[in-house]
Amino acid sequence: MRTTSRSRRSRRVLGVAALFAAALQITALAAPAGAAAPPPGGHEAPPAHEARKGHDGHGGHGGGGCVRTRHPLDDRARAVVDIVRKAKTDLRLNAVLFRVTVDGREVVTDALGESMTGVPAEPDMHFRAGSVAFAHIGTTLLRLVEQGRVGLDDTVERWLPNVPRAREITLRMLANNTSGLHDYVTDPKFDAELEAHPFRAWTPDELLAYPFSHDFWYTPGTNWSYSHANYLLLERALERITGQRIDKLVEEQVTGPLGLRNTRNAFTPEIPRPVLHAFTSERGPYEESTYWNPSWTTGPGAVITSDVCDMTRSARGIGSGELISPDSYRTLVNPGTVGLGVPTARCPADVCLRQTEARHFGLGVIVANTWLLQNPSFSGYAAIQAYLPSRRLAIAVSTTKKADTPDGNTAEVVAERIAAALAPDHPLSP
């Protein structure tokens, strides 16, 4: 199966981890849209039973892993499985791993399809979680602010003196994508190099050279545009502020407290066993992409893998604001982005995307009809973690492709269908 250079580039751009533009554009085969009321109070206290066996995390079936829900399934679990099975057929997916919880209690955990030919997909398989790391980093930043170690509106010249316009860029701007830096992922020169050399190990300096070669889209803080460069710089700044490697810092502040034992950073393309294998046609022929080097997705120390049990726990922990104060939670949900995203003569409409109350970028998360989510999709992997505070509903999905699977984040489409059934008045799609 061959595709043109232009369509391959479009496919990769749509599959970039946390690319808000992609999330905004995914409408095909999705749940119907509608408005949703904000959750009362805008902040959810952590459930008291969070640490019990069988809630979120692992060990709910007497073992230590992420395992299928025991049969017989109740009506709600059967309905979710039927939805996923139909979506797998409709979207021509190779595998779907999924888990749903309400108030931390399992509704269903399962896996359909194959990891590889003759190897059934299992719920405990690990996959690349991409921009889920940005949600963890955003909450890490807010915790450091609460601890008095840094200010959200501190400019970065103290820690990143060589960054252009460092005296104007704040930590908030890096975290909420209002710095004005170009995104290297959409740079044609970068795209060509990545397509030609998918196993290449990238350094942050090599990646930052692309946005640094361009003028800013706008004066920092005055507009909105997604850029992976923001998180490369934020991770580097946090390391210098704390004196800790970003993986150790995030483990201390977020993944450790949430008990995410199977969410791990890797400094190589390694994925812990058992592995969900990925395949893609984005370079032309349908080929295995499991071990393509993900170093371009973010900085060293934040290139993570996970499983669907950790992802539902992550969705709930981040989406409920469990680790932060009510004031910080309000910042997480809207750090000043609503109303931004105005196209200008310098910044086109497909870059400076409109940020609305219904759908906007928060501090490391996407807010969609009061759902808080992250939706990584790249190199044949697609995933989503999503949380609806008003229902305490968490959904995690990971999908892999066949040769004729449609473009876009198919895991998000599956999650949209699940959300339409379990929370029909709160559609995940705008």
PDB file of C-alpha atoms in Angstrom, residues 36-281:
ATOM      1  CA  ALA A  36     -22.277  19.679  28.523  1.00  0.00           C
ATOM      2  CA  ALA A  37     -22.599  21.501  31.819  1.00  0.00           C
ATOM      3  CA  PRO A  38     -19.473  21.971  33.935  1.00  0.00           C
ATOM      4  CA  PRO A  39     -19.113  19.765  37.014  1.00  0.00           C
ATOM      5  CA  PRO A  40     -20.460  21.331  40.221  1.00  0.00           C
ATOM      6  CA  GLY A  41     -17.711  23.241  41.968  1.00  0.00           C
ATOM      7  CA  GLY A  42     -15.211  22.453  39.217  1.00  0.00           C
ATOM      8  CA  HIS A  43     -13.142  20.207  41.512  1.00  0.00           C
ATOM      9  CA  GLU A  44     -13.480  16.675  42.755  1.00  0.00           C
ATOM     10  CA  ALA A  45     -12.124  15.362  46.023  1.00  0.00           C
ATOM     11  CA  PRO A  46     -10.306  12.020  45.780  1.00  0.00           C
ATOM     12  CA  PRO A  47     -12.507   9.040  46.640  1.00  0.00           C
ATOM     13  CA  ALA A  48     -11.782   7.602  50.069  1.00  0.00           C
ATOM     14  CA  HIS A  49     -11.523   4.060  48.736  1.00  0.00           C
ATOM     15  CA  GLU A  50      -8.800   4.875  46.208  1.00  0.00           C
ATOM     16  CA  ALA A  51      -6.146   2.545  47.662  1.00  0.00           C
ATOM     17  CA  ARG A  52      -8.315  -0.545  48.048  1.00  0.00           C
ATOM     18  CA  LYS A  53      -7.605  -3.610  45.956  1.00  0.00           C
ATOM     19  CA  GLY A  54      -9.783  -3.775  42.906  1.00  0.00           C
ATOM     20  CA  HIS A  55     -10.086   0.000  42.437  1.00  0.00           C
ATOM     21  CA  ASP A  56      -8.184   1.574  39.545  1.00  0.00           C
ATOM     22  CA  GLY A  57      -4.604   0.230  39.717  1.00  0.00           C
ATOM     23  CA  HIS A  58      -3.777  -3.451  39.579  1.00  0.00           C
ATOM     24  CA  GLY A  59      -4.614  -6.510  41.600  1.00  0.00           C
ATOM     25  CA  GLY A  60      -8.393  -6.274  41.278  1.00  0.00           C
ATOM     26  CA  HIS A  61      -8.709  -9.975  40.481  1.00  0.00           C
ATOM     27  CA  GLY A  62      -6.407 -11.397  43.084  1.00  0.00           C
ATOM     28  CA  GLY A  63      -3.313 -11.100  40.897  1.00  0.00           C
ATOM     29  CA  GLY A  64      -0.774  -8.372  40.347  1.00  0.00           C
ATOM     30  CA  GLY A  65      -1.514  -7.544  36.712  1.00  0.00           C
ATOM     31  CA  CYS A  66      -3.957  -5.750  34.462  1.00  0.00           C
ATOM     32  CA  VAL A  67      -6.341  -8.585  33.612  1.00  0.00           C
ATOM     33  CA  ARG A  68      -9.674  -9.133  31.906  1.00  0.00           C
ATOM     34  CA  THR A  69     -12.832  -8.645  33.917  1.00  0.00           C
ATOM     35  CA  ARG A  70     -14.141 -11.919  35.235  1.00  0.00           C
ATOM     36  CA  HIS A  71     -17.223 -13.377  33.614  1.00  0.00           C
ATOM     37  CA  PRO A  72     -20.162 -13.257  33.754  1.00  0.00           C
ATOM     38  CA  LEU A  73     -20.164  -9.572  32.814  1.00  0.00           C
ATOM     39  CA  ASP A  74     -22.936  -7.293  33.996  1.00  0.00           C
ATOM     40  CA  ASP A  75     -25.136  -5.421  31.507  1.00  0.00           C
ATOM     41  CA  ARG A  76     -23.005  -2.274  31.506  1.00  0.00           C
ATOM     42  CA  ALA A  77     -19.765  -4.196  30.922  1.00  0.00           C
ATOM     43  CA  ARG A  78     -21.336  -6.240  28.121  1.00  0.00           C
ATOM     44  CA  ALA A  79     -22.569  -3.045  26.476  1.00  0.00           C
ATOM     45  CA  VAL A  80     -19.046  -1.565  26.507  1.00  0.00           C
ATOM     46  CA  VAL A  81     -17.532  -4.759  25.058  1.00  0.00           C
ATOM     47  CA  ASP A  82     -20.159  -4.774  22.285  1.00  0.00           C
ATOM     48  CA  ILE A  83     -19.405  -1.139  21.478  1.00  0.00           C
ATOM     49  CA  VAL A  84     -15.674  -1.824  21.276  1.00  0.00           C
ATOM     50  CA  ARG A  85     -16.151  -4.955  19.193  1.00  0.00           C
ATOM     51  CA  LYS A  86     -18.248  -3.044  16.650  1.00  0.00           C
ATOM     52  CA  ALA A  87     -15.764  -0.150  16.601  1.00  0.00           C
ATOM     53  CA  LYS A  88     -12.916  -2.601  15.984  1.00  0.00           C
ATOM     54  CA  THR A  89     -14.756  -3.861  12.903  1.00  0.00           C
ATOM     55  CA  ASP A  90     -15.847  -0.427  11.691  1.00  0.00           C
ATOM     56  CA  LEU A  91     -12.359   1.050  12.010  1.00  0.00           C
ATOM     57  CA  ARG A  92     -10.569  -2.084  10.811  1.00  0.00           C
ATOM     58  CA  LEU A  93      -8.338  -2.233  13.879  1.00  0.00           C
ATOM     59  CA  ASN A  94      -5.683  -4.817  14.624  1.00  0.00           C
ATOM     60  CA  ALA A  95      -6.081  -4.643  18.407  1.00  0.00           C
ATOM     61  CA  VAL A  96      -8.045  -2.691  21.017  1.00  0.00           C
ATOM     62  CA  LEU A  97      -7.115  -2.636  24.718  1.00  0.00           C
ATOM     63  CA  PHE A  98      -9.609  -0.861  26.967  1.00  0.00           C
ATOM     64  CA  ARG A  99     -10.651  -0.218  30.550  1.00  0.00           C
ATOM     65  CA  VAL A 100     -13.508   1.764  32.084  1.00  0.00           C
ATOM     66  CA  THR A 101     -13.934   2.713  35.738  1.00  0.00           C
ATOM     67  CA  VAL A 102     -16.513   4.725  37.661  1.00  0.00           C
ATOM     68  CA  ASP A 103     -15.479   6.258  40.977  1.00  0.00           C
ATOM     69  CA  GLY A 104     -12.349   4.118  40.719  1.00  0.00           C
ATOM     70  CA  ARG A 105     -14.350   0.895  40.486  1.00  0.00           C
ATOM     71  CA  GLU A 106     -13.880  -1.310  37.450  1.00  0.00           C
ATOM     72  CA  VAL A 107     -16.695  -1.457  34.926  1.00  0.00           C
ATOM     73  CA  VAL A 108     -14.760  -3.574  32.443  1.00  0.00           C
ATOM     74  CA  THR A 109     -11.195  -4.351  31.363  1.00  0.00           C
ATOM     75  CA  ASP A 110     -10.580  -6.292  28.156  1.00  0.00           C
ATOM     76  CA  ALA A 111      -8.598  -6.655  24.937  1.00  0.00           C
ATOM     77  CA  LEU A 112      -9.717  -7.639  21.437  1.00  0.00           C
ATOM     78  CA  GLY A 113      -7.724  -8.656  18.387  1.00  0.00           C
ATOM     79  CA  GLU A 114      -4.062  -9.531  18.003  1.00  0.00           C
ATOM     80  CA  SER A 115      -0.786  -7.956  19.008  1.00  0.00           C
ATOM     81  CA  MET A 116       0.924  -9.903  16.211  1.00  0.00           C
ATOM     82  CA  THR A 117      -0.294 -12.663  13.939  1.00  0.00           C
ATOM     83  CA  GLY A 118      -1.274 -15.541  16.211  1.00  0.00           C
ATOM     84  CA  VAL A 119      -0.586 -13.558  19.426  1.00  0.00           C
ATOM     85  CA  PRO A 120      -3.812 -12.444  21.128  1.00  0.00           C
ATOM     86  CA  ALA A 121      -3.955  -8.940  22.551  1.00  0.00           C
ATOM     87  CA  GLU A 122      -4.069  -8.880  26.361  1.00  0.00           C
ATOM     88  CA  PRO A 123      -5.006  -6.021  28.732  1.00  0.00           C
ATOM     89  CA  ASP A 124      -1.618  -6.045  30.446  1.00  0.00           C
ATOM     90  CA  MET A 125       0.312  -5.329  27.248  1.00  0.00           C
ATOM     91  CA  HIS A 126       2.453  -2.183  27.274  1.00  0.00           C
ATOM     92  CA  PHE A 127       2.291   0.505  24.594  1.00  0.00           C
ATOM     93  CA  ARG A 128       3.673   3.974  23.935  1.00  0.00           C
ATOM     94  CA  ALA A 129       1.728   6.595  25.901  1.00  0.00           C
ATOM     95  CA  GLY A 130       3.267   9.719  24.343  1.00  0.00           C
ATOM     96  CA  SER A 131       1.554  12.918  25.448  1.00  0.00           C
ATOM     97  CA  VAL A 132       0.113  11.365  28.605  1.00  0.00           C
ATOM     98  CA  ALA A 133       3.509  12.420  29.961  1.00  0.00           C
ATOM     99  CA  PHE A 134       2.515  16.053  29.334  1.00  0.00           C
ATOM    100  CA  ALA A 135      -0.462  15.674  31.678  1.00  0.00           C
ATOM    101  CA  HIS A 136       1.887  14.352  34.357  1.00  0.00           C
ATOM    102  CA  ILE A 137       4.355  17.179  33.762  1.00  0.00           C
ATOM    103  CA  GLY A 138       1.616  19.806  33.940  1.00  0.00           C
ATOM    104  CA  THR A 139       0.512  18.509  37.340  1.00  0.00           C
ATOM    105  CA  THR A 140       4.155  18.260  38.446  1.00  0.00           C
ATOM    106  CA  LEU A 141       4.584  21.951  37.643  1.00  0.00           C
ATOM    107  CA  LEU A 142       1.473  22.885  39.637  1.00  0.00           C
ATOM    108  CA  ARG A 143       2.706  20.866  42.625  1.00  0.00           C
ATOM    109  CA  LEU A 144       6.075  22.634  42.518  1.00  0.00           C
ATOM    110  CA  VAL A 145       4.240  25.966  42.491  1.00  0.00           C
ATOM    111  CA  GLU A 146       2.211  24.897  45.538  1.00  0.00           C
ATOM    112  CA  GLN A 147       5.434  23.876  47.275  1.00  0.00           C
ATOM    113  CA  GLY A 148       6.850  27.362  46.713  1.00  0.00           C
ATOM    114  CA  ARG A 149       9.725  26.083  44.577  1.00  0.00           C
ATOM    115  CA  VAL A 150       8.820  28.123  41.504  1.00  0.00           C
ATOM    116  CA  GLY A 151       6.212  30.555  40.202  1.00  0.00           C
ATOM    117  CA  LEU A 152       3.950  29.711  37.294  1.00  0.00           C
ATOM    118  CA  ASP A 153       4.612  33.112  35.740  1.00  0.00           C
ATOM    119  CA  ASP A 154       8.370  33.054  36.277  1.00  0.00           C
ATOM    120  CA  THR A 155      10.195  33.735  33.035  1.00  0.00           C
ATOM    121  CA  VAL A 156      12.697  31.138  31.924  1.00  0.00           C
ATOM    122  CA  GLU A 157      15.861  33.162  31.317  1.00  0.00           C
ATOM    123  CA  ARG A 158      17.325  32.058  34.674  1.00  0.00           C
ATOM    124  CA  TRP A 159      17.262  28.378  33.687  1.00  0.00           C
ATOM    125  CA  LEU A 160      17.158  28.578  29.876  1.00  0.00           C
ATOM    126  CA  PRO A 161      19.199  31.679  29.022  1.00  0.00           C
ATOM    127  CA  ASN A 162      19.888  30.599  25.437  1.00  0.00           C
ATOM    128  CA  VAL A 163      16.229  30.269  24.453  1.00  0.00           C
ATOM    129  CA  PRO A 164      15.076  33.069  22.121  1.00  0.00           C
ATOM    130  CA  ARG A 165      12.888  35.605  23.960  1.00  0.00           C
ATOM    131  CA  ALA A 166      13.609  33.834  27.260  1.00  0.00           C
ATOM    132  CA  ARG A 167      12.814  37.035  29.172  1.00  0.00           C
ATOM    133  CA  GLU A 168       9.277  36.973  27.785  1.00  0.00           C
ATOM    134  CA  ILE A 169       8.434  33.252  28.019  1.00  0.00           C
ATOM    135  CA  THR A 170       7.023  31.950  31.303  1.00  0.00           C
ATOM    136  CA  LEU A 171       6.639  28.417  32.610  1.00  0.00           C
ATOM    137  CA  ARG A 172       2.872  28.835  32.196  1.00  0.00           C
ATOM    138  CA  MET A 173       3.320  29.654  28.507  1.00  0.00           C
ATOM    139  CA  LEU A 174       5.379  26.525  27.936  1.00  0.00           C
ATOM    140  CA  ALA A 175       2.825  24.361  29.735  1.00  0.00           C
ATOM    141  CA  ASN A 176      -0.256  25.794  28.001  1.00  0.00           C
ATOM    142  CA  ASN A 177       1.269  26.278  24.520  1.00  0.00           C
ATOM    143  CA  THR A 178       1.146  30.072  24.334  1.00  0.00           C
ATOM    144  CA  SER A 179       4.874  30.725  23.805  1.00  0.00           C
ATOM    145  CA  GLY A 180       4.581  31.268  20.034  1.00  0.00           C
ATOM    146  CA  LEU A 181       7.315  28.752  19.201  1.00  0.00           C
ATOM    147  CA  HIS A 182       6.920  26.739  16.004  1.00  0.00           C
ATOM    148  CA  ASP A 183       6.298  23.001  16.281  1.00  0.00           C
ATOM    149  CA  TYR A 184       9.147  20.964  14.823  1.00  0.00           C
ATOM    150  CA  VAL A 185       6.791  18.062  14.089  1.00  0.00           C
ATOM    151  CA  THR A 186       5.048  20.076  11.379  1.00  0.00           C
ATOM    152  CA  ASP A 187       8.315  21.339   9.876  1.00  0.00           C
ATOM    153  CA  PRO A 188       8.707  19.749   6.403  1.00  0.00           C
ATOM    154  CA  LYS A 189      12.468  19.343   6.866  1.00  0.00           C
ATOM    155  CA  PHE A 190      11.997  17.491  10.143  1.00  0.00           C
ATOM    156  CA  ASP A 191       9.186  15.407   8.673  1.00  0.00           C
ATOM    157  CA  ALA A 192      11.373  14.294   5.783  1.00  0.00           C
ATOM    158  CA  GLU A 193      14.220  13.304   8.107  1.00  0.00           C
ATOM    159  CA  LEU A 194      11.895  11.396  10.449  1.00  0.00           C
ATOM    160  CA  GLU A 195      10.249   9.553   7.582  1.00  0.00           C
ATOM    161  CA  ALA A 196      13.611   8.547   6.138  1.00  0.00           C
ATOM    162  CA  HIS A 197      15.119   7.508   9.473  1.00  0.00           C
ATOM    163  CA  PRO A 198      12.452   6.264  11.927  1.00  0.00           C
ATOM    164  CA  PHE A 199      15.088   4.582  14.140  1.00  0.00           C
ATOM    165  CA  ARG A 200      17.126   7.754  14.614  1.00  0.00           C
ATOM    166  CA  ALA A 201      17.837   8.844  18.195  1.00  0.00           C
ATOM    167  CA  TRP A 202      17.130  12.585  18.500  1.00  0.00           C
ATOM    168  CA  THR A 203      18.550  14.953  21.091  1.00  0.00           C
ATOM    169  CA  PRO A 204      16.534  17.927  22.400  1.00  0.00           C
ATOM    170  CA  ASP A 205      19.025  20.351  20.857  1.00  0.00           C
ATOM    171  CA  GLU A 206      18.600  18.728  17.449  1.00  0.00           C
ATOM    172  CA  LEU A 207      14.816  19.008  17.752  1.00  0.00           C
ATOM    173  CA  LEU A 208      14.846  22.585  19.044  1.00  0.00           C
ATOM    174  CA  ALA A 209      17.001  23.691  16.136  1.00  0.00           C
ATOM    175  CA  TYR A 210      13.903  23.500  13.910  1.00  0.00           C
ATOM    176  CA  PRO A 211      11.643  25.937  15.836  1.00  0.00           C
ATOM    177  CA  PHE A 212      14.597  28.150  16.719  1.00  0.00           C
ATOM    178  CA  SER A 213      15.257  28.634  13.005  1.00  0.00           C
ATOM    179  CA  HIS A 214      11.867  30.362  12.614  1.00  0.00           C
ATOM    180  CA  ASP A 215      10.484  33.637  13.898  1.00  0.00           C
ATOM    181  CA  PHE A 216       7.849  33.257  16.614  1.00  0.00           C
ATOM    182  CA  TRP A 217       4.260  32.992  15.442  1.00  0.00           C
ATOM    183  CA  TYR A 218       3.325  35.821  17.833  1.00  0.00           C
ATOM    184  CA  THR A 219       4.482  37.685  20.918  1.00  0.00           C
ATOM    185  CA  PRO A 220       4.686  35.122  23.762  1.00  0.00           C
ATOM    186  CA  GLY A 221       1.471  34.882  25.760  1.00  0.00           C
ATOM    187  CA  THR A 222      -0.785  36.647  23.252  1.00  0.00           C
ATOM    188  CA  ASN A 223      -2.134  33.697  21.221  1.00  0.00           C
ATOM    189  CA  TRP A 224      -2.275  29.891  21.194  1.00  0.00           C
ATOM    190  CA  SER A 225      -0.530  27.290  19.003  1.00  0.00           C
ATOM    191  CA  TYR A 226       0.563  23.752  19.763  1.00  0.00           C
ATOM    192  CA  SER A 227       4.292  23.011  19.827  1.00  0.00           C
ATOM    193  CA  HIS A 228       6.218  20.019  21.118  1.00  0.00           C
ATOM    194  CA  ALA A 229       9.105  22.434  21.658  1.00  0.00           C
ATOM    195  CA  ASN A 230       7.235  23.894  24.638  1.00  0.00           C
ATOM    196  CA  TYR A 231       7.436  20.620  26.556  1.00  0.00           C
ATOM    197  CA  LEU A 232      11.043  19.976  25.596  1.00  0.00           C
ATOM    198  CA  LEU A 233      11.873  23.334  27.175  1.00  0.00           C
ATOM    199  CA  LEU A 234       9.549  22.904  30.169  1.00  0.00           C
ATOM    200  CA  GLU A 235      11.089  19.531  31.021  1.00  0.00           C
ATOM    201  CA  ARG A 236      14.582  21.002  30.772  1.00  0.00           C
ATOM    202  CA  ALA A 237      13.566  23.971  32.959  1.00  0.00           C
ATOM    203  CA  LEU A 238      12.046  21.717  35.638  1.00  0.00           C
ATOM    204  CA  GLU A 239      15.220  19.645  35.762  1.00  0.00           C
ATOM    205  CA  ARG A 240      17.305  22.756  36.348  1.00  0.00           C
ATOM    206  CA  ILE A 241      14.860  24.197  38.889  1.00  0.00           C
ATOM    207  CA  THR A 242      14.803  21.029  40.999  1.00  0.00           C
ATOM    208  CA  GLY A 243      18.159  19.438  40.244  1.00  0.00           C
ATOM    209  CA  GLN A 244      16.350  16.182  39.415  1.00  0.00           C
ATOM    210  CA  ARG A 245      16.016  14.248  36.170  1.00  0.00           C
ATOM    211  CA  ILE A 246      12.514  14.698  34.778  1.00  0.00           C
ATOM    212  CA  ASP A 247      11.641  11.001  35.093  1.00  0.00           C
ATOM    213  CA  LYS A 248      12.615  10.979  38.780  1.00  0.00           C
ATOM    214  CA  LEU A 249      10.803  14.258  39.413  1.00  0.00           C
ATOM    215  CA  VAL A 250       7.553  13.103  37.794  1.00  0.00           C
ATOM    216  CA  GLU A 251       7.747   9.790  39.651  1.00  0.00           C
ATOM    217  CA  GLU A 252       8.151  11.658  42.950  1.00  0.00           C
ATOM    218  CA  GLN A 253       5.376  14.167  42.271  1.00  0.00           C
ATOM    219  CA  VAL A 254       2.791  12.261  40.197  1.00  0.00           C
ATOM    220  CA  THR A 255       3.240   8.691  39.006  1.00  0.00           C
ATOM    221  CA  GLY A 256       4.470   7.430  42.376  1.00  0.00           C
ATOM    222  CA  PRO A 257       1.647   8.984  44.440  1.00  0.00           C
ATOM    223  CA  LEU A 258      -0.889   7.681  41.908  1.00  0.00           C
ATOM    224  CA  GLY A 259       0.569   4.172  42.037  1.00  0.00           C
ATOM    225  CA  LEU A 260       1.324   3.967  38.307  1.00  0.00           C
ATOM    226  CA  ARG A 261       3.640   0.982  38.543  1.00  0.00           C
ATOM    227  CA  ASN A 262       3.512   0.156  34.842  1.00  0.00           C
ATOM    228  CA  THR A 263       4.007   3.671  33.504  1.00  0.00           C
ATOM    229  CA  ARG A 264       7.717   3.989  32.829  1.00  0.00           C
ATOM    230  CA  ASN A 265      10.218   6.170  31.062  1.00  0.00           C
ATOM    231  CA  ALA A 266      12.724   4.601  28.692  1.00  0.00           C
ATOM    232  CA  PHE A 267      15.916   6.175  27.377  1.00  0.00           C
ATOM    233  CA  THR A 268      15.862   3.689  24.478  1.00  0.00           C
ATOM    234  CA  PRO A 269      13.066   2.381  22.197  1.00  0.00           C
ATOM    235  CA  GLU A 270      12.593  -0.567  24.566  1.00  0.00           C
ATOM    236  CA  ILE A 271       9.044  -1.432  25.708  1.00  0.00           C
ATOM    237  CA  PRO A 272       8.587  -3.612  28.820  1.00  0.00           C
ATOM    238  CA  ARG A 273       7.079  -7.047  28.264  1.00  0.00           C
ATOM    239  CA  PRO A 274       4.389  -7.986  27.420  1.00  0.00           C
ATOM    240  CA  VAL A 275       4.401  -5.697  24.380  1.00  0.00           C
ATOM    241  CA  LEU A 276       1.520  -4.555  22.208  1.00  0.00           C
ATOM    242  CA  HIS A 277       3.080  -4.480  18.749  1.00  0.00           C
ATOM    243  CA  ALA A 278       2.296  -1.666  16.320  1.00  0.00           C
ATOM    244  CA  PHE A 279       2.143  -1.441  12.529  1.00  0.00           C
ATOM    245  CA  THR A 280       1.602   1.470  10.159  1.00  0.00           C
ATOM    246  CA  SER A 281       1.428   2.468   6.506  1.00  0.00           C
TER     247      SER A 281
END
